[in-house]
Structures are given as C-alpha cells and as structure tokens.
Amino acid sequence: MSAIIHGAGAATALTTFNSKKLVAPCRTNLPARSKRCIVVAGSDDASKSFGSSSVLSVRRPQKLIANAVATKTDTSATTGHELLLFEALQEGLEEEMDRDPHVCVMGEDVGHYGGSYKVTKGLADKFGDLRVLDTPICENAFTGMGIGAAMTGLRPVIEGMNMGFLLLAFNQISNNCGMLHYTSGGQFTIPVVIRGPGGVGRQLGAEHSQRLESYFQSIPGIQMVACSTPYNAKGLMKAAIRSENPVILFEHVLLYNLKEKIPDDDYICNLEEAEMVRPGEHITILTYSRMRYHVMQAAKTLVNKGYDPEVIDIRSLKPFDLYTIGNSVKKTHRVLIVEECMRTGGIGASLTAAINENFHDYLDAPVMCLSSQDVPTPYAGTLEEWTVVQPAQIVTAVEQLCQ
Amino acid sequence: MALSRLTSRSNGISRPLSTAFGRFISTDTTPITIETSLPFTAHLCDPPSRSVESSTQELLDFFRTMALMRRMEIAADSLYKAKLIRGFCHLYDGQEAVAIGMEAVITKKDAIITAYRDHCIFLGRGGSLYEVFAELMGRQDGCSKGKGGSMHFYKKDSSFYGGHGIVGAQVPLGCGIAFAQKYVKEEAVTFAMYGDGAANQGQLFEALNISALWDLPSILVCENNHYGMGTAEWRAAKSPSYYKRGDYVPGLKVDGMDAFAVKQACKFAKEHALKNGPIILEMDTYRYHGHSMSDPGSTYRTRDEISGVRQERDPIERIKKLVLSHDLATEKELKDMEKEIRKEVDDAIAKAKDCSMPEPSELFTNVYVKGFGTKSFGADRKEVKAALP
C-alpha cells in the first residue's frame, strides 16, 4: 500500500492549546530570497538593510498580521479522528505491529499493566506476551537484548519508563546501538526505537525530570526526534519503526494528554524534517517538545505587541534540519532558541554553533538561546517553574533581539 | 563438516588431504570413542558422559584447525611487535580447544557472540586468514572493512555476532539474539561467551534472569582463564565457581583444554537450551599470552605456571598424542602439516600487507543506513519528500 507523507506544514486541526491553524506552505514553496521586511524598533538603532529590501518601521500593526491565536477550526474537509497524544502513539505502534510481525515492544510494565503512560495499553492482549514483553527492572540488560535482537532482524521498540532510567543503558545505546553498524563494516543494522517520556514534569523531582537529549546527541549513528503533537507523535513513531537506523524518540510527560484531530489515512512524518508551526517575518524561534507551547503562548503576546515571530518546531534533534532552519534565518535574520535542555552542552548549544557556522552572514543579531537552568530540578513548585523557560522570558528575549 | 570446509577454503586451493598426507584418506570417518580427561562437574543438572563420539577425520581436523589458530595468533604477535597491528590485540592461544569443540557440534544458524578475544572464533565460524590479517592491519579487505579492528570481527552469514570491546556488554546482546531465535522459532541456540572477569558484571545476571524467565535458548559460556587482565580470579570473585553463579540456572564445569570435553558439553548444552532454557558452561582454560599485547603476562603469574600448563594441558599436544596413539599419522606427517600451516599463514599475511588502506570516503560510510527517512541533510537540501514503502 502506498500513502503520502504529509509535509511539515500539512493542515491539521485545532489543538486544545492555542496554536495557530496550520496552513503553512510546504517547503518547496518557501521563498528563497524575497523582499525582506526589517523591523526597526526604536529610533536609536540604525536600521540595517540587505540588498533591495525595503525598510519598514513597524511599531503598531499597520498591516495585517496573521493570528497567533487559533480560531475555531472549520476543518470538515479532512476526515479524521480526535485523540490524545498517548493514544496517537499507541495507534502508530499498533499499526506498525500489525503491518510487520518483526516489530515487538519491550519495557517495564508495558504488557499486562498497559504501560505506565498507557502508550502500550491493549497491545499485550492483542499481540501476546512474546511481542509485548514485560521486562524486569534492568535497563542495561533489556536495552542490550533489544539491540541484540535487532542485529538479527527484529525491530524492537524499547521503552524506558522514564527517559532518565535509560542512563543505566548508556553503554548499550552508545557503544552497541550507535556503533555496531560502523564497526561491523555495514554487516549489521540496528533498527531499534528507544522511546520514553522525559522532560520536566509536575514536581517529579530531580531524578525523574531528566532531559537526555543533550547526553545522547554526540553518539554517532543514532537519530533523535522529539514529538510534540498527536499528529507528529504518530507520524514520527511510525517513521522511527520503519527506519533502518536506531532512533531515539523523546516524548514529554506533560504532553501526553494533548488532544488533536489526526487524519484517518496512513501517514508518517519524515524523521529529519522540522515543522513550521507559525510562519513569520521578524524573528525565527526554534523550539521542540513542550517548549513549543510556551513559545506559542508567548507568540500571542508578541503578536499583540506587533511582532511577527516565525516559530519552527525542529522535531529532529539529530541531525538538525538545517534546510528549513536556514531558509528561515535567511528570511528573518534573527534567531531565538527556546529549549528545555540545560544551558551547558544542550541541544540549543549545538544548534547555536550550527547556525553560527552555516548562516553567520545572514544574522543581524547574535543567536540567543533560552534554556533551563543548570540545576537539578527542584521539587518545590515555584522553583521548578523558574527552572524552565516561561513565556514571559520568551517575550522579553524577542523584544531584546528585535531592537 | 564445517571444519573440513574451513580447511579447504583457508588453503585457497583445494587439495585432497590424501595426496598431501599419504596414507590416510580425508573421507575416513571411522568412529572413535574418546574419554575426556576429567569428569564434568554439574550444578542443577545431570552431567553428560565422559565418552565422546568422534571420528578419525574429526581428530585430524581438530589438530589442523587448532594448529592453524595457534599459528595465526603467534603471527599476530609478531605483527604487533612489528607495529603493523596497533591498538589492542588480545590473543587466544591456549584457549583454542573451546572454539574448536564448540564449532564441532553447532550449525551456522546457531549464533556465537563473544568479547574481544575473537580472532579464533571468527576463524572457526568460517572466516578466512586473509580477512583476519587485513582487519588487524586496518586494510579495506578486512572483515569489517578495516573500521573495526581486532576487537570487532563480525560475520553475519555465519551468525557470528562479534567482537565487543566493553566487558560484559555482549551478554545481554547474546540473550537478545536468543530471544530473536525463539521469536522466529528457529530451533537454534546462542552461545554468549565471556570471561572470568566479565562474570562479575551485573548485566550478566540481569540477562540471565530474563533468559530464565522467558525460557530463551541462550548458553552462557564462561571462558575461565583465571585472570581478568592482571587480577586473579580469587581476588575478583568471592565465589569463583562460575558455573554455579547462575543460582537457579543449571551449570556445567568443563575442562576447557580438552576439545572433546568441550564438544560434549556444548552438545549437551544445546539440547538443554532448546528444551529447558538457559545453561551456564564454565570452560576451565588458560591463555599463554598476557591479557593483550601490551601486557607481558608475567607480572601477576609465574613463568613456571605458564610453562607448566603448556607442558601438561596444552590442547594441541593432547590432540597430537591422540592422533599418534590412534595411529592416524606419524610425527613427521604432523610436522609437515604444521609447516604447511605456517606457510599458509605467511601467505595470508603477505597478501594482507599488500592490501590497501580504506578510502578516505569510508570514514563516513556506514554511520547511518541509507534509506527511508534517514538521509542526513545539510544546509543545501533540496528535496525532502519521499513515498512510504
């Protein structure tokens, strides 16, 4: 059977969060070097102009800026069904298990219990104990077993009950999962998917609020993706299972109950593609996972203040989708990265380096990166709130960059 | 037999043994029964009998292949000292009986996974001398295209899963392979080999627990050469009876210097694993070299000990004595065989030395598998859409 991948900007329906309705043009339509509008805020800063672009002074919205707030959707065009993010993951997993008998799931409490976040609910009843495996609590061993099974041709989906627990399996993920394809000269492929929830939740404590994307990003041979909506969760899960490379799929504890309408037909999302959440002109905001929603919330405020941010959910944490990001930087010339990783050595740090290296000539201002504080996540609610980036900080940062 | 295929393939030219060695014909399969040197010690199971069924051809094959392995390792020693092999080189001489005995009773569908002392096991699985030396010297015709090195030999078509550098990490992988064998209902087993040093790794017991829970056809083989690099086993393990460490998993202690004892034990283990789940085999063996080429091997043990084992328990000597006592060949014929093996190894080394280094572009190949959704794009990517397979 064949189906098309929906491009990054495919139309999806209303989400319960206030994100803009996506009618973004698909990538091939992105303008390469169109006329650029430069925001000149305040009178003291000299305006910079590039080429033949016109300089506009925008303080109050003179021209129409598209909504940052989602309007009530009128999508009756696409049939779809509404579900929560964890159900979307489950649907993707179930469809792939139906499609390919080599796909199996292993993890703690994924079988009879249904999964600690209900992602694997009902799968054990449907597929049996040999395909949905309850493991004892030994991350190192069962991750190793999943990788060993993948060497023979199975396609295990390994679940870490919380991403932080996978630190115990770091050796297996780094040395065996990432490197075996290379050190065997291409003889073995490791088509595993390692997935699990991570990120700062609601007062879960320091050890259960880990963001492992920064630790894993240097491992050669793996791919990392982060899902943020039910649509891309299902799409990325399916693509990850079908991929011949090892893929680490980062989910977020607080996003499991997002509701969205997703298409009925079979679709996947490209693993290295970024998603254009809200096209804009003034500044590029790069984000992923939960911070996408903080950014969109800040975008509401920003639009009311007269800014036009372009929001991109980078989705692919390794490798970066420098094509989409580059096109955006060439358009807006200002970049703000909003992430949940720690400041030191996080995804934002790598992305900043990559953008500076590749697009230095197009930048009007230094790349700014907002990340979580370099502290273990505290338990107290107020302290935890200050650990991660809040919408108010994003607004301030944008204002500062756009001066 | 797998071994006879090995011998003719590693010759390069196939030559019937009869013309080379006068009176004995290669097709002679007169059965012989051989007693193992020591009885087996068992834990939670009934030990197999000490009488091993074999044949004249097998006896000669054992001798030839073990002599080949021994010669290969000694040659690797010289190459390392000549700085043609760099990095780490862990030699297997002294332990050949384990590789040989195991190969005698398993098929290419049964999987073997081991740690870094993998040269001889790779050879036993059907690898060629040329591939071994080319990989050791980092040339492009090596079994891993020169990108793996001494510790990363793999042979997928013979179910040899390597070749791992991190101590103990291969055991969960091996149990995963056993799981896959059970999943596809293959009626095959996996031999996950490790050393006495790795026997103290936690992931081993984790993997053993899962294997016993899920009844996986995994056989854990502890090659106990009594030293974990420089640490003797009694200094590293409170309970050096590695065959008993499985607790609820049956175990068998085997004289690892006796190829026939190993053969019998592996046969027993394969039957057991297919029916009852995991079993541990402890092979009591010895390595003559140090842990690796950077280790002289004499700071933590006496030279008398090494030469004592060499005189009394050497696996090749044992087979040689059996061959001579069963009148299968004369001393001179065996010496000729060894000379021929020496030449074979030297030829392979010369050929490997001539092989070129990998192309610079090979640096970036095999990091990812090219395929759906997996192409890495840079800043100038043009096309992103693809169709579902």
Short mmCIF file of N, CA and C in Angstrom, two decimals, chain A residues 1-7 26-28 99 101-104 106 130-131 133-136 138-142 144-145 147-149 151-152 154 171-172 175-176 178 180-189 220-223 239 242-245 266-268 270-273 318-324 358-359, chain B residues 113 135 143-145 147-149 152-157 160-164 166 168-177 179-185 201 203 206-207 209-211 213-214 216 362-389:
data_model
loop_
_atom_site.label_atom_id
_atom_site.label_comp_id
_atom_site.label_asym_id
_atom_site.label_seq_id
_atom_site.Cartn_x
_atom_site.Cartn_y
_atom_site.Cartn_z
N MET A 1 0.85 -1.19 0.00
CA MET A 1 0.00 0.00 0.00
C MET A 1 0.87 1.22 0.00
N SER A 2 0.41 2.24 -0.58
CA SER A 2 1.22 3.46 -0.61
C SER A 2 0.40 4.58 -0.02
N ALA A 3 1.09 5.45 0.57
CA ALA A 3 0.43 6.65 1.09
C ALA A 3 1.45 7.76 1.03
N ILE A 4 1.02 8.95 1.15
CA ILE A 4 1.98 10.04 1.05
C ILE A 4 2.36 10.52 2.42
N ILE A 5 3.56 10.98 2.51
CA ILE A 5 3.94 11.66 3.73
C ILE A 5 3.33 13.02 3.67
N HIS A 6 2.72 13.42 4.72
CA HIS A 6 2.26 14.79 4.74
C HIS A 6 3.46 15.66 5.06
N GLY A 7 3.60 16.71 4.29
CA GLY A 7 4.74 17.59 4.52
C GLY A 7 4.61 18.28 5.85
N CYS A 26 4.11 24.32 1.99
CA CYS A 26 5.10 23.26 2.14
C CYS A 26 6.45 23.77 1.70
N ARG A 27 7.44 23.04 2.09
CA ARG A 27 8.82 23.50 1.97
C ARG A 27 9.17 23.99 0.59
N THR A 28 8.77 23.27 -0.42
CA THR A 28 9.22 23.63 -1.76
C THR A 28 8.67 24.97 -2.19
N ARG A 99 1.44 -4.31 10.79
CA ARG A 99 2.00 -4.33 9.45
C ARG A 99 3.21 -5.25 9.35
N PRO A 101 5.40 -8.25 11.34
CA PRO A 101 5.47 -9.13 12.52
C PRO A 101 6.79 -9.07 13.27
N HIS A 102 7.77 -8.38 12.71
CA HIS A 102 9.05 -8.31 13.40
C HIS A 102 9.07 -7.25 14.49
N VAL A 103 8.04 -6.40 14.51
CA VAL A 103 8.04 -5.33 15.50
C VAL A 103 7.57 -5.89 16.83
N CYS A 104 8.35 -5.62 17.87
CA CYS A 104 7.92 -6.05 19.20
C CYS A 104 8.23 -4.91 20.17
N MET A 106 9.39 -3.87 24.11
CA MET A 106 9.86 -4.36 25.40
C MET A 106 10.09 -3.21 26.35
N LEU A 130 4.77 -12.62 23.67
CA LEU A 130 6.08 -12.69 23.01
C LEU A 130 6.37 -11.42 22.24
N ARG A 131 5.32 -10.66 21.92
CA ARG A 131 5.55 -9.43 21.16
C ARG A 131 5.46 -8.19 22.02
N LEU A 133 6.60 -7.37 25.62
CA LEU A 133 7.33 -8.07 26.67
C LEU A 133 7.50 -7.24 27.92
N ASP A 134 7.00 -7.77 29.01
CA ASP A 134 7.26 -7.15 30.31
C ASP A 134 8.64 -7.56 30.77
N THR A 135 9.51 -6.60 30.94
CA THR A 135 10.85 -6.96 31.40
C THR A 135 10.98 -6.70 32.88
N PRO A 136 11.92 -7.37 33.53
CA PRO A 136 12.26 -6.96 34.89
C PRO A 136 12.98 -5.62 34.84
N CYS A 138 15.75 -3.89 34.58
CA CYS A 138 17.18 -3.97 34.27
C CYS A 138 17.41 -3.31 32.93
N GLU A 139 17.45 -1.98 32.94
CA GLU A 139 17.52 -1.24 31.69
C GLU A 139 18.72 -1.63 30.85
N ASN A 140 19.87 -1.80 31.53
CA ASN A 140 21.08 -2.13 30.79
C ASN A 140 20.87 -3.42 30.02
N ALA A 141 20.34 -4.43 30.68
CA ALA A 141 20.20 -5.72 30.04
C ALA A 141 19.11 -5.71 28.99
N PHE A 142 17.96 -5.14 29.25
CA PHE A 142 16.94 -5.29 28.23
C PHE A 142 17.16 -4.36 27.05
N GLY A 144 20.19 -3.89 25.95
CA GLY A 144 21.15 -4.73 25.23
C GLY A 144 20.46 -5.84 24.49
N MET A 145 19.46 -6.44 25.11
CA MET A 145 18.75 -7.52 24.46
C MET A 145 17.99 -7.03 23.24
N ILE A 147 18.86 -4.58 21.39
CA ILE A 147 19.84 -4.32 20.34
C ILE A 147 20.32 -5.64 19.74
N GLY A 148 20.57 -6.65 20.59
CA GLY A 148 20.97 -7.95 20.07
C GLY A 148 19.91 -8.53 19.16
N ALA A 149 18.64 -8.42 19.57
CA ALA A 149 17.57 -8.93 18.72
C ALA A 149 17.51 -8.16 17.41
N MET A 151 19.98 -6.94 15.83
CA MET A 151 21.06 -7.39 14.95
C MET A 151 20.62 -8.56 14.09
N THR A 152 19.66 -9.34 14.57
CA THR A 152 19.23 -10.48 13.77
C THR A 152 18.09 -10.13 12.83
N LEU A 154 14.99 -8.43 14.03
CA LEU A 154 13.76 -7.98 14.68
C LEU A 154 13.79 -6.46 14.79
N ASN A 171 25.75 2.66 28.04
CA ASN A 171 26.79 1.91 27.32
C ASN A 171 26.19 1.16 26.14
N GLN A 172 25.07 0.52 26.36
CA GLN A 172 24.47 -0.24 25.26
C GLN A 172 24.05 0.70 24.14
N ASN A 175 27.64 2.42 22.68
CA ASN A 175 28.61 1.56 22.02
C ASN A 175 27.97 0.56 21.09
N ASN A 176 26.91 -0.05 21.50
CA ASN A 176 26.37 -1.10 20.65
C ASN A 176 25.36 -0.57 19.67
N GLY A 178 24.67 2.59 18.64
CA GLY A 178 25.12 3.59 17.69
C GLY A 178 26.24 3.10 16.78
N LEU A 180 27.50 -0.25 16.12
CA LEU A 180 27.67 -1.57 15.52
C LEU A 180 27.58 -1.56 14.00
N HIS A 181 26.78 -0.70 13.47
CA HIS A 181 26.67 -0.67 12.01
C HIS A 181 28.01 -0.27 11.40
N TYR A 182 28.72 0.60 12.09
CA TYR A 182 30.00 1.08 11.58
C TYR A 182 31.10 0.07 11.83
N THR A 183 31.22 -0.43 13.05
CA THR A 183 32.35 -1.30 13.36
C THR A 183 32.21 -2.65 12.70
N SER A 184 31.02 -3.03 12.28
CA SER A 184 30.90 -4.29 11.56
C SER A 184 31.04 -4.08 10.06
N GLY A 185 31.39 -2.87 9.65
CA GLY A 185 31.56 -2.61 8.23
C GLY A 185 30.26 -2.68 7.48
N GLY A 186 29.14 -2.40 8.15
CA GLY A 186 27.85 -2.40 7.47
C GLY A 186 27.12 -3.72 7.51
N GLN A 187 27.68 -4.72 8.19
CA GLN A 187 27.02 -6.03 8.17
C GLN A 187 25.72 -6.02 8.97
N PHE A 188 25.75 -5.37 10.11
CA PHE A 188 24.56 -5.39 10.95
C PHE A 188 23.87 -4.04 10.94
N THR A 189 22.54 -4.04 10.87
CA THR A 189 21.79 -2.81 11.10
C THR A 189 21.03 -2.99 12.40
N PRO A 220 27.49 8.91 17.60
CA PRO A 220 27.34 8.77 16.16
C PRO A 220 26.49 7.57 15.82
N GLY A 221 25.70 7.69 14.80
CA GLY A 221 24.96 6.52 14.33
C GLY A 221 23.52 6.47 14.78
N ILE A 222 23.10 7.32 15.71
CA ILE A 222 21.70 7.30 16.11
C ILE A 222 21.01 8.54 15.56
N GLN A 223 19.70 8.45 15.52
CA GLN A 223 18.91 9.64 15.18
C GLN A 223 18.05 9.96 16.38
N ALA A 239 7.51 6.37 11.50
CA ALA A 239 8.75 6.51 10.71
C ALA A 239 9.93 5.91 11.45
N ARG A 242 9.96 2.20 11.09
CA ARG A 242 10.31 1.74 9.74
C ARG A 242 11.76 2.05 9.38
N SER A 243 12.37 2.95 10.12
CA SER A 243 13.73 3.33 9.76
C SER A 243 14.71 2.22 10.07
N GLU A 244 15.74 2.11 9.25
CA GLU A 244 16.75 1.09 9.49
C GLU A 244 17.77 1.53 10.52
N ASN A 245 17.76 2.80 10.88
CA ASN A 245 18.72 3.29 11.85
C ASN A 245 18.13 3.24 13.24
N ASP A 266 -3.08 6.45 6.40
CA ASP A 266 -1.74 6.07 6.83
C ASP A 266 -0.78 7.19 6.49
N TYR A 267 -0.10 7.74 7.46
CA TYR A 267 0.86 8.79 7.14
C TYR A 267 2.06 8.65 8.06
N ILE A 268 3.17 9.18 7.63
CA ILE A 268 4.31 9.25 8.52
C ILE A 268 4.95 10.62 8.38
N ASN A 270 8.58 12.63 8.14
CA ASN A 270 9.99 12.45 7.87
C ASN A 270 10.81 12.71 9.12
N LEU A 271 11.76 11.81 9.36
CA LEU A 271 12.49 11.91 10.62
C LEU A 271 13.44 13.09 10.70
N GLU A 272 13.87 13.63 9.56
CA GLU A 272 14.82 14.74 9.66
C GLU A 272 14.19 16.08 9.34
N GLU A 273 12.88 16.14 9.34
CA GLU A 273 12.23 17.38 8.92
C GLU A 273 11.80 18.18 10.13
N LYS A 318 18.66 15.22 16.02
CA LYS A 318 19.92 14.76 15.43
C LYS A 318 19.56 13.98 14.20
N PRO A 319 19.85 14.38 13.01
CA PRO A 319 20.53 15.62 12.64
C PRO A 319 19.57 16.80 12.58
N PHE A 320 20.09 17.98 12.68
CA PHE A 320 19.23 19.16 12.59
C PHE A 320 18.78 19.36 11.15
N ASP A 321 17.58 19.87 11.02
CA ASP A 321 17.05 20.18 9.70
C ASP A 321 17.54 21.57 9.30
N LEU A 322 18.81 21.62 8.91
CA LEU A 322 19.38 22.93 8.63
C LEU A 322 18.77 23.58 7.40
N TYR A 323 18.09 22.80 6.58
CA TYR A 323 17.48 23.39 5.40
C TYR A 323 16.35 24.32 5.80
N THR A 324 15.40 23.78 6.56
CA THR A 324 14.28 24.63 7.00
C THR A 324 14.77 25.77 7.87
N ASN A 358 26.95 28.02 9.83
CA ASN A 358 26.41 27.94 8.48
C ASN A 358 25.77 29.22 7.98
N PHE A 359 25.20 29.99 8.88
CA PHE A 359 24.39 31.14 8.44
C PHE A 359 24.87 32.44 9.05
N ILE B 113 28.42 -15.17 20.16
CA ILE B 113 28.82 -13.79 20.40
C ILE B 113 29.87 -13.83 21.50
N GLU B 135 42.03 -7.15 8.53
CA GLU B 135 41.33 -6.33 9.52
C GLU B 135 42.28 -5.90 10.62
N CYS B 143 37.47 -7.96 7.52
CA CYS B 143 36.08 -8.39 7.66
C CYS B 143 35.16 -7.25 8.04
N SER B 144 35.66 -6.22 8.66
CA SER B 144 34.84 -5.05 8.96
C SER B 144 35.33 -3.84 8.19
N LYS B 145 35.90 -4.12 7.02
CA LYS B 145 36.41 -3.06 6.14
C LYS B 145 37.48 -2.22 6.80
N LYS B 147 37.46 -0.96 9.64
CA LYS B 147 36.95 0.07 10.55
C LYS B 147 36.69 -0.48 11.93
N GLY B 148 36.83 -1.76 12.11
CA GLY B 148 36.54 -2.33 13.42
C GLY B 148 37.80 -2.58 14.21
N GLY B 149 38.72 -3.34 13.61
CA GLY B 149 39.94 -3.65 14.32
C GLY B 149 39.84 -4.99 15.02
N HIS B 152 36.59 -6.11 16.84
CA HIS B 152 35.30 -6.01 16.18
C HIS B 152 35.26 -6.86 14.92
N PHE B 153 35.39 -8.17 15.11
CA PHE B 153 35.24 -9.09 13.98
C PHE B 153 33.79 -9.56 13.97
N TYR B 154 33.15 -9.53 12.82
CA TYR B 154 31.77 -10.00 12.73
C TYR B 154 31.63 -10.80 11.46
N LYS B 155 30.70 -11.77 11.48
CA LYS B 155 30.41 -12.49 10.26
C LYS B 155 28.93 -12.83 10.27
N LYS B 156 28.15 -12.00 9.61
CA LYS B 156 26.72 -12.13 9.72
C LYS B 156 26.21 -13.42 9.12
N ASP B 157 26.76 -13.84 7.97
CA ASP B 157 26.20 -15.02 7.32
C ASP B 157 26.49 -16.30 8.09
N PHE B 160 27.91 -15.02 13.40
CA PHE B 160 28.91 -14.65 14.40
C PHE B 160 28.74 -13.17 14.68
N TYR B 161 28.30 -12.88 15.90
CA TYR B 161 27.92 -11.51 16.23
C TYR B 161 29.02 -10.75 16.94
N GLY B 162 30.22 -11.19 16.81
CA GLY B 162 31.32 -10.35 17.26
C GLY B 162 31.84 -10.66 18.64
N GLY B 163 32.84 -10.11 18.99
CA GLY B 163 33.64 -8.94 18.63
C GLY B 163 33.19 -7.73 19.42
N HIS B 164 33.30 -7.64 20.80
CA HIS B 164 32.85 -6.45 21.52
C HIS B 164 33.91 -6.00 22.50
N ILE B 166 33.55 -3.73 25.16
CA ILE B 166 33.18 -3.42 26.54
C ILE B 166 32.87 -4.73 27.26
N GLY B 168 31.49 -7.58 29.15
CA GLY B 168 30.19 -7.96 29.67
C GLY B 168 29.03 -7.48 28.85
N ALA B 169 29.21 -6.46 28.02
CA ALA B 169 28.08 -5.90 27.30
C ALA B 169 27.54 -6.86 26.25
N GLN B 170 28.36 -7.87 25.88
CA GLN B 170 27.88 -8.75 24.82
C GLN B 170 26.90 -9.78 25.35
N VAL B 171 26.82 -9.96 26.66
CA VAL B 171 25.93 -11.00 27.17
C VAL B 171 24.46 -10.61 27.01
N PRO B 172 24.05 -9.40 27.36
CA PRO B 172 22.66 -9.05 27.04
C PRO B 172 22.38 -9.10 25.54
N LEU B 173 23.36 -8.70 24.73
CA LEU B 173 23.16 -8.81 23.28
C LEU B 173 22.91 -10.26 22.91
N GLY B 174 23.73 -11.16 23.49
CA GLY B 174 23.57 -12.58 23.18
C GLY B 174 22.20 -13.09 23.59
N CYS B 175 21.71 -12.67 24.75
CA CYS B 175 20.37 -13.10 25.16
C CYS B 175 19.32 -12.50 24.26
N GLY B 176 19.59 -11.33 23.72
CA GLY B 176 18.66 -10.76 22.76
C GLY B 176 18.62 -11.55 21.47
N ILE B 177 19.79 -12.04 21.05
CA ILE B 177 19.81 -12.88 19.86
C ILE B 177 19.05 -14.17 20.12
N PHE B 179 16.62 -14.46 22.13
CA PHE B 179 15.21 -14.08 22.10
C PHE B 179 14.70 -14.04 20.67
N ALA B 180 15.49 -13.46 19.79
CA ALA B 180 15.06 -13.39 18.39
C ALA B 180 14.94 -14.79 17.79
N GLN B 181 15.85 -15.69 18.19
CA GLN B 181 15.76 -17.06 17.67
C GLN B 181 14.48 -17.73 18.14
N LYS B 182 14.12 -17.45 19.39
CA LYS B 182 12.87 -18.02 19.88
C LYS B 182 11.68 -17.37 19.19
N TYR B 183 11.79 -16.07 18.96
CA TYR B 183 10.70 -15.31 18.35
C TYR B 183 10.34 -15.85 16.97
N VAL B 184 11.39 -16.13 16.16
CA VAL B 184 11.10 -16.62 14.82
C VAL B 184 11.08 -18.14 14.77
N LYS B 185 11.15 -18.76 15.92
CA LYS B 185 11.00 -20.21 16.06
C LYS B 185 12.04 -20.96 15.24
N GLN B 201 30.01 -8.85 36.12
CA GLN B 201 29.20 -7.74 35.63
C GLN B 201 27.74 -7.96 36.00
N GLN B 203 25.10 -6.82 34.47
CA GLN B 203 24.19 -7.02 33.34
C GLN B 203 24.12 -8.49 32.94
N GLU B 206 21.39 -9.82 35.10
CA GLU B 206 20.12 -9.30 34.60
C GLU B 206 19.68 -10.11 33.39
N ALA B 207 20.62 -10.30 32.47
CA ALA B 207 20.27 -11.02 31.25
C ALA B 207 19.93 -12.47 31.56
N ASN B 209 18.59 -13.58 34.28
CA ASN B 209 17.27 -13.58 34.88
C ASN B 209 16.19 -13.57 33.80
N ILE B 210 16.35 -12.66 32.84
CA ILE B 210 15.35 -12.58 31.77
C ILE B 210 15.35 -13.87 30.96
N SER B 211 16.55 -14.40 30.67
CA SER B 211 16.59 -15.62 29.86
C SER B 211 15.89 -16.76 30.55
N LEU B 213 13.52 -16.45 32.84
CA LEU B 213 12.10 -16.14 32.91
C LEU B 213 11.40 -16.48 31.60
N TRP B 214 12.03 -16.10 30.50
CA TRP B 214 11.37 -16.25 29.21
C TRP B 214 11.78 -17.52 28.50
N LEU B 216 14.70 -18.62 27.24
CA LEU B 216 15.39 -18.34 25.99
C LEU B 216 16.49 -19.38 25.76
N GLU B 362 35.51 6.28 3.16
CA GLU B 362 34.96 5.26 4.03
C GLU B 362 34.78 5.76 5.45
N LEU B 363 35.39 6.88 5.76
CA LEU B 363 35.21 7.45 7.10
C LEU B 363 33.75 7.69 7.39
N PHE B 364 33.00 8.09 6.36
CA PHE B 364 31.62 8.48 6.57
C PHE B 364 30.60 7.43 6.16
N THR B 365 31.05 6.33 5.60
CA THR B 365 30.05 5.32 5.22
C THR B 365 29.69 4.48 6.44
N ASN B 366 28.55 3.89 6.38
CA ASN B 366 28.04 3.01 7.42
C ASN B 366 27.83 3.67 8.77
N VAL B 367 27.78 4.99 8.83
CA VAL B 367 27.38 5.60 10.09
C VAL B 367 25.88 5.43 10.23
N TYR B 368 25.17 5.79 9.15
CA TYR B 368 23.74 5.51 9.07
C TYR B 368 23.51 4.56 7.92
N VAL B 369 22.38 3.92 7.94
CA VAL B 369 21.94 3.14 6.81
C VAL B 369 21.16 4.06 5.91
N LYS B 370 21.54 4.11 4.66
CA LYS B 370 20.77 4.99 3.77
C LYS B 370 19.41 4.37 3.54
N GLY B 371 18.41 5.14 3.61
CA GLY B 371 17.09 4.57 3.39
C GLY B 371 16.02 5.56 3.75
N PHE B 372 14.84 5.06 3.94
CA PHE B 372 13.71 5.93 4.15
C PHE B 372 13.88 6.78 5.40
N GLY B 373 13.64 8.06 5.21
CA GLY B 373 13.64 8.98 6.33
C GLY B 373 14.97 9.08 7.06
N THR B 374 16.02 8.63 6.40
CA THR B 374 17.26 8.56 7.15
C THR B 374 18.40 9.33 6.51
N LYS B 375 18.14 9.99 5.41
CA LYS B 375 19.25 10.73 4.81
C LYS B 375 19.54 11.96 5.65
N SER B 376 20.80 12.21 5.87
CA SER B 376 21.17 13.41 6.62
C SER B 376 21.31 14.56 5.65
N PHE B 377 20.65 15.60 5.94
CA PHE B 377 20.71 16.74 5.02
C PHE B 377 21.51 17.86 5.62
N GLY B 378 22.20 18.55 4.76
CA GLY B 378 22.93 19.72 5.21
C GLY B 378 22.13 20.96 4.91
N ALA B 379 22.81 22.06 4.84
CA ALA B 379 22.11 23.32 4.68
C ALA B 379 21.56 23.50 3.27
N ASP B 380 21.95 22.65 2.35
CA ASP B 380 21.53 22.90 0.97
C ASP B 380 20.61 21.81 0.44
N ARG B 381 19.87 21.21 1.34
CA ARG B 381 18.99 20.14 0.89
C ARG B 381 17.89 20.70 0.01
N LYS B 382 17.58 19.97 -1.03
CA LYS B 382 16.54 20.46 -1.92
C LYS B 382 15.27 19.66 -1.78
N GLU B 383 15.41 18.36 -1.71
CA GLU B 383 14.22 17.51 -1.83
C GLU B 383 13.96 16.84 -0.50
N VAL B 384 12.78 16.97 0.01
CA VAL B 384 12.51 16.32 1.28
C VAL B 384 11.42 15.28 1.23
N LYS B 385 10.65 15.28 0.16
CA LYS B 385 9.52 14.36 0.20
C LYS B 385 9.93 12.98 -0.25
N ALA B 386 9.32 12.00 0.27
CA ALA B 386 9.55 10.61 -0.18
C ALA B 386 8.25 9.87 0.01
N ALA B 387 8.11 8.76 -0.68
CA ALA B 387 6.88 7.99 -0.56
C ALA B 387 7.07 6.86 0.43
N LEU B 388 6.01 6.47 1.07
CA LEU B 388 6.08 5.36 2.01
C LEU B 388 6.41 4.08 1.25
N PRO B 389 7.19 3.23 1.86
CA PRO B 389 7.50 1.96 1.17
C PRO B 389 6.26 1.09 1.07
#
